[in-house]
């Protein structure tokens, strides 16, 4: 029996701030009515408006940033690309209004810091797929700081973040990412910002130039054609690779069987042909699933 | 405080709120959101004799006023249900209905016979009406003789209460209700999903991989209410209403129309804690109306103008 995560709850949250990003993105900051455990990167929440002005089925969003407060539960920031009725309704929410918040859900990324490993991580983000990487970089930085404070080696080197998008305005919140403690490289399909190309061709160029070693570990999030290209690259170079998948979800808690991902017959998830993206993912090792 | 308990089909439930099959797990998986003892009864996702891998994706699609699904009864089969789920339900104070799905009348009976000895199961819900298997032909829910024979087959092997879950995709649901009553059902769940579909005209693609699926949620409430009322006025056995119920007022409407209890399905996707929040809301509604017991409302529809 696959059950919802033990720390998941269904609560109301107040919209604290909303920032329209260039292009089709929006940043919303919400204040949960309940205290949540500290969140691992790439856990996600189901969100919808509580006032009837949005679809009844909530939509899943990775946690983007967590903003600690002294006098109450941390605020949660979500980076949302407006693509349909559910996301449009969220983008039209006004400060002070109430949202339904279900989560935290999913398993998040695998640990990027345990066990300790010298092989650096390369994070490949496609457009709005950058959202689950912000806290991932922060987690690696925090682990390194902690190690340094006790006179130990960092468990893993600082990561490389390769952020690709169609065009400049789809590189969401680029300035915030540029302030992270990682090597950030941007690629756009039209060359309007950074390298002209995609994240895979950018990674190849950086490896050819010696800026990124040949031996890396990969975590990727973005549109499916990108993830397929990443998987081919990782497989051809025999690199450990995780992909974070997006799917239509009914419940987000492992109950409705809507968000199925095809599993590899001889893979680590066992013989059952479907995995549930919401509770078994959203991140999967590419040796486990068929993209 | 108003009394929310209801009694029907030999069962005594602390309130008239049940989870709808397929929306709340096989066992008590959702107990992190809703305490096990908070519900009148927990209804399992449909269990089939053999494991079923389910239908191709996309399997779900939200529409303007509801939700389409084409899951295809994905589940790990009866043996796994016995070993995993029923084992986890020993010593629970929750009331459990096991929903069974078969490909033939004999298979329904075989499953009921195998499950009859488990004390954890308070009742069977017989899924005559899944639209996402057997090509949406609904062989058990559209033909009165087959519906009656299927229920009679289950009746022959168990003394536990049997609820027949009917489909709204028929012309005269009251006729099917009479058939399952004649077959020995102790009650009726009305209704399963409506057959529906969705199209994206730009891509020319259907919203669901198998094109047709089961339509649930807000938009079906009037249809479900009508079906439940048709059943209630056609038979003497109790009716559990189901379809588009989101609020305490929705619950009470179904009771007035003749239901002894209700099931909440799609609304649990909107808020998985809803089922645990509804009892207090029902109590305050009843208090506002000056009613002492929720049973006073059942079947009280006034047709005179």
Coordinates of C-alpha atoms in Angstrom, one line a residue:
Chain A
X1 CA 0.0 0.0 0.0
X2 CA 1.4 3.3 -1.0
X3 CA 0.4 6.0 1.5
X4 CA 0.7 9.8 1.5
X5 CA 3.8 11.2 3.2
X6 CA 3.4 11.1 7.0
X7 CA 4.2 14.8 7.2
X8 CA 1.6 15.9 4.7
X9 CA -1.4 18.0 5.7
X10 CA -4.3 19.8 4.1
X11 CA -4.4 23.4 5.3
X12 CA -5.2 26.9 4.3
X13 CA -2.5 29.4 3.5
X14 CA -2.7 33.1 3.0
X15 CA -1.2 34.8 0.0
X16 CA 1.4 37.2 1.3
X17 CA 3.0 38.4 -1.9
X18 CA 2.7 38.0 -5.6
X19 CA 5.3 39.0 -8.1
X20 CA 4.7 38.9 -11.9
X21 CA 7.8 37.7 -13.7
X22 CA 8.6 38.7 -17.3
X23 CA 7.1 36.2 -19.7
X24 CA 4.5 33.9 -18.3
X25 CA 5.8 33.3 -14.8
X26 CA 4.7 34.4 -11.4
X27 CA 6.2 34.1 -7.9
X28 CA 3.7 33.6 -5.1
X29 CA 4.5 33.6 -1.4
X30 CA 2.1 31.9 0.9
X31 CA 1.9 31.7 4.7
X32 CA 0.6 28.3 5.9
X33 CA -1.9 28.3 8.7
X34 CA 0.0 25.3 10.2
X35 CA 3.7 24.7 11.1
X36 CA 5.4 22.4 8.6
X37 CA 8.6 20.4 9.2
X38 CA 11.6 21.9 7.3
X39 CA 11.3 21.0 3.7
X40 CA 13.7 19.0 1.6
X41 CA 14.3 20.4 -1.9
X42 CA 11.8 19.3 -4.6
X43 CA 9.0 18.2 -2.2
X44 CA 5.9 19.6 -3.7
X45 CA 2.4 21.0 -2.7
X46 CA -1.0 20.8 -4.4
X47 CA -2.4 24.3 -4.6
X48 CA -5.7 25.8 -5.5
X49 CA -7.8 28.8 -4.6
X50 CA -10.3 28.2 -1.8
X51 CA -12.8 30.8 -3.0
X52 CA -14.4 28.8 -5.8
X53 CA -12.7 30.9 -8.5
X54 CA -10.4 28.1 -9.5
X55 CA -10.7 24.5 -10.7
X56 CA -11.6 22.1 -7.9
X57 CA -8.6 19.9 -8.5
X58 CA -5.5 21.4 -7.1
X59 CA -2.3 21.6 -9.1
X60 CA 1.1 20.4 -8.1
X61 CA 4.1 22.8 -7.6
X62 CA 7.6 22.1 -6.4
X63 CA 8.6 24.2 -3.4
X64 CA 10.9 27.0 -4.8
X65 CA 12.1 28.8 -1.7
X66 CA 11.3 28.7 2.0
X67 CA 11.5 31.9 3.9
X68 CA 12.0 31.4 7.7
X69 CA 10.2 33.8 10.0
X70 CA 10.8 34.4 13.7
X71 CA 7.2 34.4 14.9
X72 CA 5.5 31.6 13.0
X73 CA 5.6 29.0 10.2
X74 CA 8.0 29.7 7.4
X75 CA 6.6 31.3 4.3
X76 CA 6.6 29.2 1.1
X77 CA 7.5 30.6 -2.3
X78 CA 6.2 28.9 -5.5
X79 CA 7.4 29.7 -9.0
X80 CA 4.5 29.1 -11.4
X81 CA 4.3 29.1 -15.1
X82 CA 0.9 30.1 -16.3
X83 CA -0.3 27.4 -18.7
X84 CA -3.9 26.7 -18.0
X85 CA -7.0 27.4 -15.9
X86 CA -5.4 26.2 -12.6
X87 CA -2.2 28.2 -12.9
X88 CA -4.1 31.2 -14.2
X89 CA -6.4 31.2 -11.3
X90 CA -3.4 31.1 -8.9
X91 CA -1.7 33.9 -10.8
X92 CA -4.8 36.0 -10.3
X93 CA -5.0 35.5 -6.6
X94 CA -4.6 38.7 -4.5
X95 CA -2.7 39.3 -1.4
X96 CA -4.8 38.3 1.7
X97 CA -6.8 35.7 -0.2
X98 CA -6.8 32.1 0.9
X99 CA -5.3 29.1 -0.9
X100 CA -5.7 25.4 -0.2
X101 CA -2.3 23.9 0.5
X102 CA -1.9 20.1 0.5
X103 CA 1.6 18.8 1.3
X104 CA 4.5 18.5 1.6
X105 CA 4.2 15.7 -0.9
X106 CA 6.6 13.4 -2.8
X107 CA 10.0 12.3 -1.9
X108 CA 12.0 15.3 -3.2
X109 CA 15.4 14.9 -4.7
X110 CA 17.7 12.1 -3.6
X111 CA 20.2 13.4 -1.0
X112 CA 22.8 15.4 -2.9
X113 CA 25.2 15.4 0.1
X114 CA 24.9 11.8 1.6
X115 CA 26.9 9.7 1.2
X116 CA 29.8 12.1 0.7
X117 CA 31.1 11.9 -2.9
X118 CA 33.7 14.0 -4.7
X119 CA 31.8 13.7 -8.0
X120 CA 30.1 17.1 -8.6
X121 CA 26.5 17.4 -9.3
X122 CA 25.3 19.1 -12.5
X123 CA 21.8 20.5 -12.2
X124 CA 20.1 20.9 -15.6
X125 CA 17.1 23.2 -15.5
X126 CA 14.7 23.8 -18.3
X127 CA 12.5 26.9 -17.9
X128 CA 10.2 26.6 -15.0
X129 CA 12.0 23.3 -14.2
X130 CA 14.5 25.5 -12.4
X131 CA 12.2 25.8 -9.4
X132 CA 13.3 22.6 -7.5
X133 CA 17.0 23.5 -7.9
X134 CA 17.1 26.7 -5.8
X135 CA 16.8 24.8 -2.4
X136 CA 18.9 22.0 -3.8
X137 CA 21.9 24.4 -4.2
X138 CA 21.1 25.9 -0.8
X139 CA 21.2 22.5 0.8
X140 CA 24.6 21.7 -0.7
X141 CA 25.9 25.0 0.4
X142 CA 24.6 24.5 3.9
X143 CA 26.2 21.1 4.2
X144 CA 29.5 22.5 3.0
X145 CA 29.3 25.3 5.6
X146 CA 28.5 22.9 8.3
X147 CA 31.4 20.7 7.3
X148 CA 33.8 23.6 7.2
X149 CA 32.7 24.8 10.6
X150 CA 33.7 21.5 12.1
X151 CA 36.9 21.4 10.1
X152 CA 35.8 18.7 7.7
X153 CA 35.7 18.5 4.0
X154 CA 32.5 19.4 2.2
X155 CA 30.5 16.2 1.4
X156 CA 30.3 17.2 -2.2
X157 CA 31.8 20.1 -4.3
X158 CA 29.6 23.1 -5.2
X159 CA 27.2 22.1 -8.0
X160 CA 27.0 23.4 -11.5
X161 CA 23.6 24.9 -12.5
X162 CA 22.9 24.9 -16.2
X163 CA 19.7 26.9 -16.8
X164 CA 18.2 26.7 -20.2
X165 CA 15.1 28.3 -21.8
X166 CA 13.6 29.2 -25.1
X167 CA 14.4 32.9 -24.7
X168 CA 15.7 35.4 -22.2
X169 CA 12.4 36.2 -20.5
X170 CA 11.8 32.5 -19.8
X171 CA 14.8 32.3 -17.6
X172 CA 12.7 32.9 -14.6
X173 CA 14.1 34.7 -11.6
X174 CA 17.6 34.6 -13.0
X175 CA 19.0 37.2 -10.6
X176 CA 18.0 35.1 -7.6
X177 CA 19.8 32.1 -9.1
X178 CA 22.9 34.2 -9.8
X179 CA 23.3 34.9 -6.1
X180 CA 23.5 31.2 -5.2
X181 CA 26.7 29.5 -4.3
X182 CA 27.2 27.6 -7.5
X183 CA 28.5 28.0 -11.0
X184 CA 25.5 29.2 -13.0
X185 CA 25.5 29.0 -16.8
X186 CA 22.6 30.1 -18.9
X187 CA 21.6 28.8 -22.3
X188 CA 18.8 30.0 -24.6
X189 CA 17.5 28.4 -27.8
X190 CA 17.6 31.8 -29.5
X191 CA 20.9 33.0 -28.0
X192 CA 19.2 36.0 -26.4
X193 CA 20.8 35.2 -23.0
X194 CA 24.0 33.2 -22.4
X195 CA 25.0 30.3 -24.6
X196 CA 23.0 29.7 -27.7
X197 CA 21.7 26.2 -27.5
X198 CA 20.2 23.9 -24.9
X199 CA 21.4 22.6 -21.5
X200 CA 22.8 19.4 -23.0
X201 CA 24.8 21.1 -25.7
X202 CA 25.9 23.7 -23.1
X203 CA 27.1 20.9 -20.8
X204 CA 29.0 19.3 -23.7
X205 CA 30.6 22.7 -24.5
X206 CA 31.6 23.3 -20.9
X207 CA 33.1 19.8 -20.6
X208 CA 35.0 20.3 -23.8
X209 CA 36.4 23.6 -22.5
X210 CA 37.4 21.9 -19.2
X211 CA 35.1 24.0 -17.1
X212 CA 33.1 21.0 -16.0
X213 CA 34.7 17.6 -15.4
X214 CA 33.7 14.6 -17.5
X215 CA 32.7 12.6 -14.5
X216 CA 29.6 14.2 -13.0
X217 CA 26.2 13.3 -11.5
X218 CA 23.2 14.8 -13.1
X219 CA 19.8 15.9 -11.8
X220 CA 17.4 17.4 -14.4
X221 CA 14.0 19.0 -14.4
X222 CA 12.3 20.5 -17.5
X223 CA 10.1 19.6 -20.4
X224 CA 10.0 15.9 -21.5
X225 CA 12.0 16.4 -24.8
X226 CA 14.8 17.9 -22.7
X227 CA 14.6 15.1 -20.1
X228 CA 14.8 12.5 -22.8
X229 CA 17.9 14.2 -24.3
X230 CA 19.5 14.4 -20.8
X231 CA 18.8 10.7 -20.3
X232 CA 20.4 9.8 -23.6
X233 CA 23.4 11.9 -22.8
X234 CA 23.8 10.4 -19.3
X235 CA 23.3 6.9 -20.6
X236 CA 25.8 7.3 -23.4
X237 CA 28.4 8.6 -20.9
X238 CA 27.4 6.2 -18.1
X239 CA 26.5 9.0 -15.7
X240 CA 24.3 8.7 -12.7
X241 CA 21.1 10.7 -13.5
X242 CA 17.9 11.7 -11.9
X243 CA 15.0 13.4 -13.6
X244 CA 12.1 15.2 -11.8
X245 CA 8.9 14.5 -13.7
X246 CA 5.7 16.6 -14.0
X247 CA 2.4 14.9 -14.5
X248 CA -1.3 15.5 -14.3
X249 CA -2.2 14.7 -10.7
X250 CA -5.7 14.2 -9.3
X251 CA -4.8 13.8 -5.6
X252 CA -1.1 14.2 -5.3
X253 CA -1.1 11.8 -2.3
X254 CA -0.9 8.4 -4.0
X255 CA -4.5 7.5 -4.1
X256 CA -6.1 8.2 -7.5
X257 CA -3.6 6.4 -9.7
X258 CA -3.7 9.2 -12.2
X259 CA -0.1 10.2 -12.4
X260 CA 1.5 7.0 -13.6
X261 CA 5.0 6.7 -14.9
X262 CA 6.1 3.7 -16.8
X263 CA 8.8 1.7 -15.0
X264 CA 11.6 -0.3 -16.5
X265 CA 10.9 -4.0 -16.3
X266 CA 14.2 -4.9 -14.7
X267 CA 14.6 -1.6 -12.9
X268 CA 14.8 -0.9 -9.1
X269 CA 11.1 -0.1 -8.8
X270 CA 10.2 -3.7 -9.3
X271 CA 8.0 -5.6 -11.8
X272 CA 4.8 -3.4 -11.5
X273 CA 4.6 -1.5 -14.8
X274 CA 3.6 1.8 -13.2
X275 CA 5.0 4.0 -10.6
X276 CA 3.1 6.9 -9.0
X277 CA 4.8 10.1 -9.8
X278 CA 3.4 11.8 -6.8
X279 CA 4.5 9.5 -4.0
X280 CA 7.3 7.5 -5.6
X281 CA 8.7 10.6 -7.3
X282 CA 8.6 13.2 -8.6
X283 CA 12.4 12.5 -9.0
X284 CA 13.4 9.2 -10.4
X285 CA 16.7 7.6 -11.3
X286 CA 16.7 7.2 -15.0
X287 CA 17.5 3.5 -14.5
X288 CA 14.0 3.1 -13.0
X289 CA 11.6 4.7 -15.5
X290 CA 10.8 5.0 -19.2
X291 CA 10.6 8.6 -20.3
Chain B
X1 CA -25.2 18.4 19.8
X2 CA -27.3 16.8 17.0
X3 CA -27.0 13.1 16.6
X4 CA -25.3 12.2 13.4
X5 CA -25.5 8.4 13.7
X6 CA -27.4 6.4 11.1
X7 CA -28.7 2.8 11.1
X8 CA -29.4 0.8 8.0
X9 CA -28.8 -2.6 6.6
X10 CA -27.9 -3.9 10.0
X11 CA -25.1 -1.4 10.3
X12 CA -24.8 1.3 12.9
X13 CA -22.6 4.2 11.6
X14 CA -21.5 7.1 13.7
X15 CA -22.3 9.4 10.8
X16 CA -23.6 9.2 7.3
X17 CA -20.2 10.0 5.7
X18 CA -18.4 7.4 3.6
X19 CA -15.5 7.6 1.3
X20 CA -16.2 6.8 -2.3
X21 CA -14.4 3.9 -3.8
X22 CA -11.2 4.8 -5.6
X23 CA -10.7 8.1 -3.9
X24 CA -9.5 7.2 -0.5
X25 CA -7.2 4.2 -0.8
X26 CA -7.6 0.5 -0.2
X27 CA -7.3 0.6 3.6
X28 CA -6.6 3.4 5.9
X29 CA -3.9 5.1 3.8
X30 CA -5.6 8.5 4.3
X31 CA -5.7 8.4 8.0
X32 CA -3.0 11.1 8.2
X33 CA -5.7 13.4 6.8
X34 CA -8.8 11.9 8.4
X35 CA -8.8 9.9 11.7
X36 CA -10.0 6.3 11.1
X37 CA -12.8 6.6 13.6
X38 CA -14.1 9.9 12.1
X39 CA -15.9 8.3 9.1
X40 CA -19.1 6.4 9.0
X41 CA -17.3 3.9 6.9
X42 CA -14.2 3.6 4.7
X43 CA -14.9 2.2 1.3
X44 CA -12.0 0.5 -0.4
X45 CA -10.8 1.1 -3.9
X46 CA -12.1 -1.7 -6.1
X47 CA -10.3 -5.0 -5.6
X48 CA -10.3 -7.4 -8.5
X49 CA -9.5 -11.1 -8.4
X50 CA -6.3 -10.8 -10.5
X51 CA -3.9 -7.8 -10.4
X52 CA -4.8 -5.1 -13.0
X53 CA -2.2 -2.7 -14.4
X54 CA -4.8 -0.1 -15.4
X55 CA -5.3 1.9 -18.5
X56 CA -2.8 3.9 -20.5
X57 CA -2.0 7.6 -19.6
X58 CA -3.3 10.2 -19.7
X59 CA -5.8 8.8 -17.2
X60 CA -7.2 11.9 -15.7
X61 CA -8.5 15.2 -17.1
X62 CA -10.3 18.1 -15.3
X63 CA -13.1 19.8 -17.3
X64 CA -15.1 22.9 -16.7
X65 CA -17.3 21.5 -13.9
X66 CA -15.9 18.1 -13.1
X67 CA -13.2 15.5 -13.4
X68 CA -12.7 12.7 -15.9
X69 CA -10.8 9.5 -15.0
X70 CA -9.9 6.4 -16.8
X71 CA -7.8 4.6 -14.2
X72 CA -9.0 1.1 -15.2
X73 CA -9.2 -0.4 -11.7
X74 CA -5.4 -0.5 -11.3
X75 CA -4.8 -2.7 -8.2
X76 CA -2.7 -5.6 -7.0
X77 CA -5.4 -8.2 -6.9
X78 CA -7.3 -10.1 -4.2
X79 CA -4.4 -12.1 -2.8
X80 CA -2.4 -8.9 -2.2
X81 CA -5.4 -7.2 -0.7
X82 CA -5.8 -10.0 1.8
X83 CA -2.1 -10.2 2.7
X84 CA -1.4 -6.4 2.8
X85 CA -4.5 -4.4 3.3
X86 CA -6.7 -6.7 5.4
X87 CA -3.8 -7.6 7.6
X88 CA -3.3 -3.8 8.2
X89 CA -6.9 -3.5 9.2
X90 CA -6.9 -5.9 12.2
X91 CA -7.9 -4.2 15.4
X92 CA -9.1 -1.0 13.7
X93 CA -12.1 0.8 15.0
X94 CA -13.0 2.0 11.5
X95 CA -15.9 0.5 9.7
X96 CA -14.7 -1.0 6.4
X97 CA -16.6 -1.7 3.2
X98 CA -14.7 -3.7 0.6
X99 CA -15.5 -2.8 -2.9
X100 CA -15.2 -5.8 -5.3
X101 CA -15.1 -5.9 -9.1
X102 CA -15.4 -8.9 -11.3
X103 CA -15.4 -9.7 -15.0
X104 CA -18.2 -12.3 -14.6
X105 CA -20.9 -12.9 -12.1
X106 CA -19.0 -16.0 -11.0
X107 CA -15.9 -13.9 -10.3
X108 CA -17.9 -11.5 -8.1
X109 CA -19.2 -14.5 -6.1
X110 CA -15.7 -16.1 -5.9
X111 CA -14.3 -12.9 -4.4
X112 CA -17.1 -12.5 -1.9
X113 CA -16.7 -16.1 -0.8
X114 CA -13.0 -15.7 -0.3
X115 CA -13.5 -12.4 1.7
X116 CA -16.5 -13.5 3.7
X117 CA -14.5 -14.8 6.7
X118 CA -12.7 -11.6 7.4
X119 CA -14.1 -9.8 10.4
X120 CA -12.4 -6.6 9.3
X121 CA -14.9 -6.3 6.5
X122 CA -18.3 -4.9 7.6
X123 CA -19.9 -4.9 4.2
X124 CA -19.3 -5.5 0.5
X125 CA -19.9 -2.9 -2.1
X126 CA -20.3 -4.7 -5.4
X127 CA -19.0 -2.5 -8.3
X128 CA -21.4 -3.3 -11.1
X129 CA -20.7 0.0 -12.7
X130 CA -17.0 0.8 -13.5
X131 CA -17.1 2.6 -16.9
X132 CA -13.3 2.1 -17.5
X133 CA -13.2 -1.6 -18.0
X134 CA -14.8 -3.9 -20.6
X135 CA -14.9 -1.0 -23.1
X136 CA -17.4 1.1 -21.1
X137 CA -20.1 -1.5 -21.9
X138 CA -21.2 -1.7 -18.3
X139 CA -22.5 -5.3 -18.6
X140 CA -23.6 -5.6 -15.0
X141 CA -25.2 -2.2 -14.5
X142 CA -27.3 -1.8 -17.6
X143 CA -29.1 -5.1 -17.8
X144 CA -31.5 -5.8 -15.0
X145 CA -31.3 -9.6 -15.3
X146 CA -27.5 -9.6 -15.2
X147 CA -27.4 -7.2 -12.3
X148 CA -29.9 -9.4 -10.3
X149 CA -28.0 -12.6 -11.1
X150 CA -24.7 -11.0 -10.1
X151 CA -26.0 -9.8 -6.8
X152 CA -27.8 -13.1 -6.2
X153 CA -24.5 -14.9 -6.7
X154 CA -22.8 -12.8 -4.1
X155 CA -25.8 -13.1 -1.8
X156 CA -25.5 -16.9 -1.9
X157 CA -21.9 -16.8 -0.4
X158 CA -22.1 -14.1 2.3
X159 CA -24.2 -12.9 5.1
X160 CA -22.5 -9.6 5.2
X161 CA -24.5 -6.6 4.0
X162 CA -24.2 -6.1 0.2
X163 CA -24.4 -2.7 -1.5
X164 CA -24.8 -2.7 -5.3
X165 CA -23.0 0.3 -6.8
X166 CA -25.1 1.4 -9.8
X167 CA -24.3 3.3 -12.9
X168 CA -26.1 6.5 -13.9
X169 CA -25.6 5.5 -17.6
X170 CA -29.0 3.9 -17.9
X171 CA -32.4 5.1 -18.9
X172 CA -34.3 3.9 -15.9
X173 CA -32.0 3.4 -12.9
X174 CA -35.1 2.5 -10.7
X175 CA -35.4 -0.7 -12.8
X176 CA -31.8 -1.7 -12.0
X177 CA -32.4 -0.8 -8.4
X178 CA -35.4 -3.2 -8.3
X179 CA -33.3 -5.9 -9.9
X180 CA -30.5 -5.7 -7.3
X181 CA -33.1 -5.6 -4.5
X182 CA -34.6 -8.8 -6.0
X183 CA -31.2 -10.3 -6.1
X184 CA -30.8 -9.8 -2.4
X185 CA -28.8 -6.6 -2.1
X186 CA -29.1 -4.9 1.4
X187 CA -28.6 -1.5 -0.1
X188 CA -27.6 0.5 -3.2
X189 CA -24.8 3.0 -3.8
X190 CA -26.1 5.6 -6.3
X191 CA -24.1 6.4 -8.4
X192 CA -20.8 5.7 -10.1
X193 CA -19.4 8.1 -12.6
X194 CA -21.1 9.2 -15.8
X195 CA -19.4 8.3 -19.1
X196 CA -17.8 11.4 -20.5
X197 CA -15.0 12.7 -22.7
X198 CA -12.9 15.7 -23.4
X199 CA -11.2 17.0 -26.5
X200 CA -8.5 19.6 -27.1
X201 CA -9.5 20.9 -30.6
X202 CA -6.1 22.5 -31.2
X203 CA -4.1 19.2 -30.8
X204 CA -7.1 17.1 -31.9
X205 CA -6.3 14.9 -28.9
X206 CA -8.7 13.5 -26.4
X207 CA -8.1 14.4 -22.7
X208 CA -8.0 10.7 -21.8
X209 CA -5.9 8.1 -23.7
X210 CA -8.9 5.8 -24.0
X211 CA -11.1 8.8 -25.0
X212 CA -14.0 7.9 -22.8
X213 CA -13.9 7.9 -19.0
X214 CA -15.8 8.4 -15.8
X215 CA -17.1 11.9 -15.1
X216 CA -17.4 13.0 -11.5
X217 CA -17.3 16.1 -9.4
X218 CA -19.5 19.2 -9.1
X219 CA -21.1 18.9 -12.5
X220 CA -22.7 15.6 -11.8
X221 CA -24.5 16.4 -8.6
X222 CA -28.0 17.0 -10.1
X223 CA -27.7 13.8 -12.1
X224 CA -26.6 11.8 -9.0
X225 CA -29.2 13.4 -6.8
X226 CA -31.9 12.4 -9.4
X227 CA -30.5 8.9 -9.6
X228 CA -30.4 8.5 -5.9
X229 CA -34.0 9.7 -5.6
X230 CA -35.1 7.4 -8.4
X231 CA -33.6 4.5 -6.5
X232 CA -35.0 5.5 -3.2
X233 CA -38.5 5.8 -4.6
X234 CA -38.2 2.4 -6.4
X235 CA -37.0 0.1 -3.6
X236 CA -37.3 -0.5 0.1
X237 CA -33.6 -1.1 0.7
X238 CA -31.4 1.9 1.8
X239 CA -29.6 4.1 -0.6
X240 CA -26.1 5.6 -0.2
X241 CA -25.9 8.7 -2.4
X242 CA -22.8 9.6 -4.3
X243 CA -21.9 12.1 -6.9
X244 CA -20.6 15.7 -6.7
X245 CA -21.0 16.1 -3.0
X246 CA -18.6 18.7 -1.6
X247 CA -20.3 20.5 1.3
X248 CA -22.5 19.8 4.3
X249 CA -25.5 21.2 2.4
X250 CA -24.9 18.7 -0.4
X251 CA -24.9 15.9 2.1
X252 CA -28.2 17.0 3.6
X253 CA -29.8 17.4 0.2
X254 CA -29.0 13.8 -0.6
X255 CA -30.5 12.7 2.7
X256 CA -33.7 14.6 2.1
X257 CA -33.9 13.0 -1.3
X258 CA -34.0 9.6 0.4
X259 CA -30.4 8.5 1.0
X260 CA -29.4 6.9 4.3
X261 CA -25.8 8.0 3.9
X262 CA -23.5 9.5 1.3
X263 CA -20.1 9.0 -0.2
X264 CA -17.5 11.7 -0.9
X265 CA -15.2 11.1 -3.8
X266 CA -13.8 13.8 -6.0
X267 CA -14.1 16.4 -3.2
X268 CA -11.4 14.6 -1.3
X269 CA -9.0 15.5 -4.1
X270 CA -9.9 19.1 -3.5
X271 CA -9.2 18.7 0.2
X272 CA -8.1 15.3 1.5
X273 CA -9.1 16.4 5.1
X274 CA -12.7 17.3 4.1
X275 CA -14.3 14.0 5.3
X276 CA -13.0 14.7 8.8
X277 CA -14.2 18.3 8.7
X278 CA -17.8 17.6 7.6
X279 CA -19.2 16.1 10.8
X280 CA -18.8 19.4 12.7
X281 CA -20.3 21.3 9.8
X282 CA -23.3 18.9 9.7
X283 CA -23.8 19.3 13.4
X284 CA -23.9 23.1 13.1
X285 CA -26.3 22.9 10.1
X286 CA -28.7 20.6 12.1
X287 CA -28.4 22.9 15.1
X288 CA -29.3 25.9 13.0
X289 CA -32.4 24.0 11.7
X290 CA -33.4 22.9 15.2
X291 CA -33.0 19.2 14.4
X292 CA -31.8 16.7 17.0
X293 CA -31.0 13.8 14.7
X294 CA -29.8 13.6 11.2
X295 CA -32.0 10.6 10.6
X296 CA -35.0 12.9 10.9
X297 CA -34.1 14.3 7.5
X298 CA -33.9 11.1 5.5
X299 CA -36.5 10.8 2.8
X300 CA -38.4 14.0 3.7
X301 CA -38.7 15.5 0.3
X302 CA -41.9 17.6 0.1
X303 CA -43.5 17.5 -3.3
X304 CA -46.6 19.5 -2.5
X305 CA -46.2 23.1 -3.6

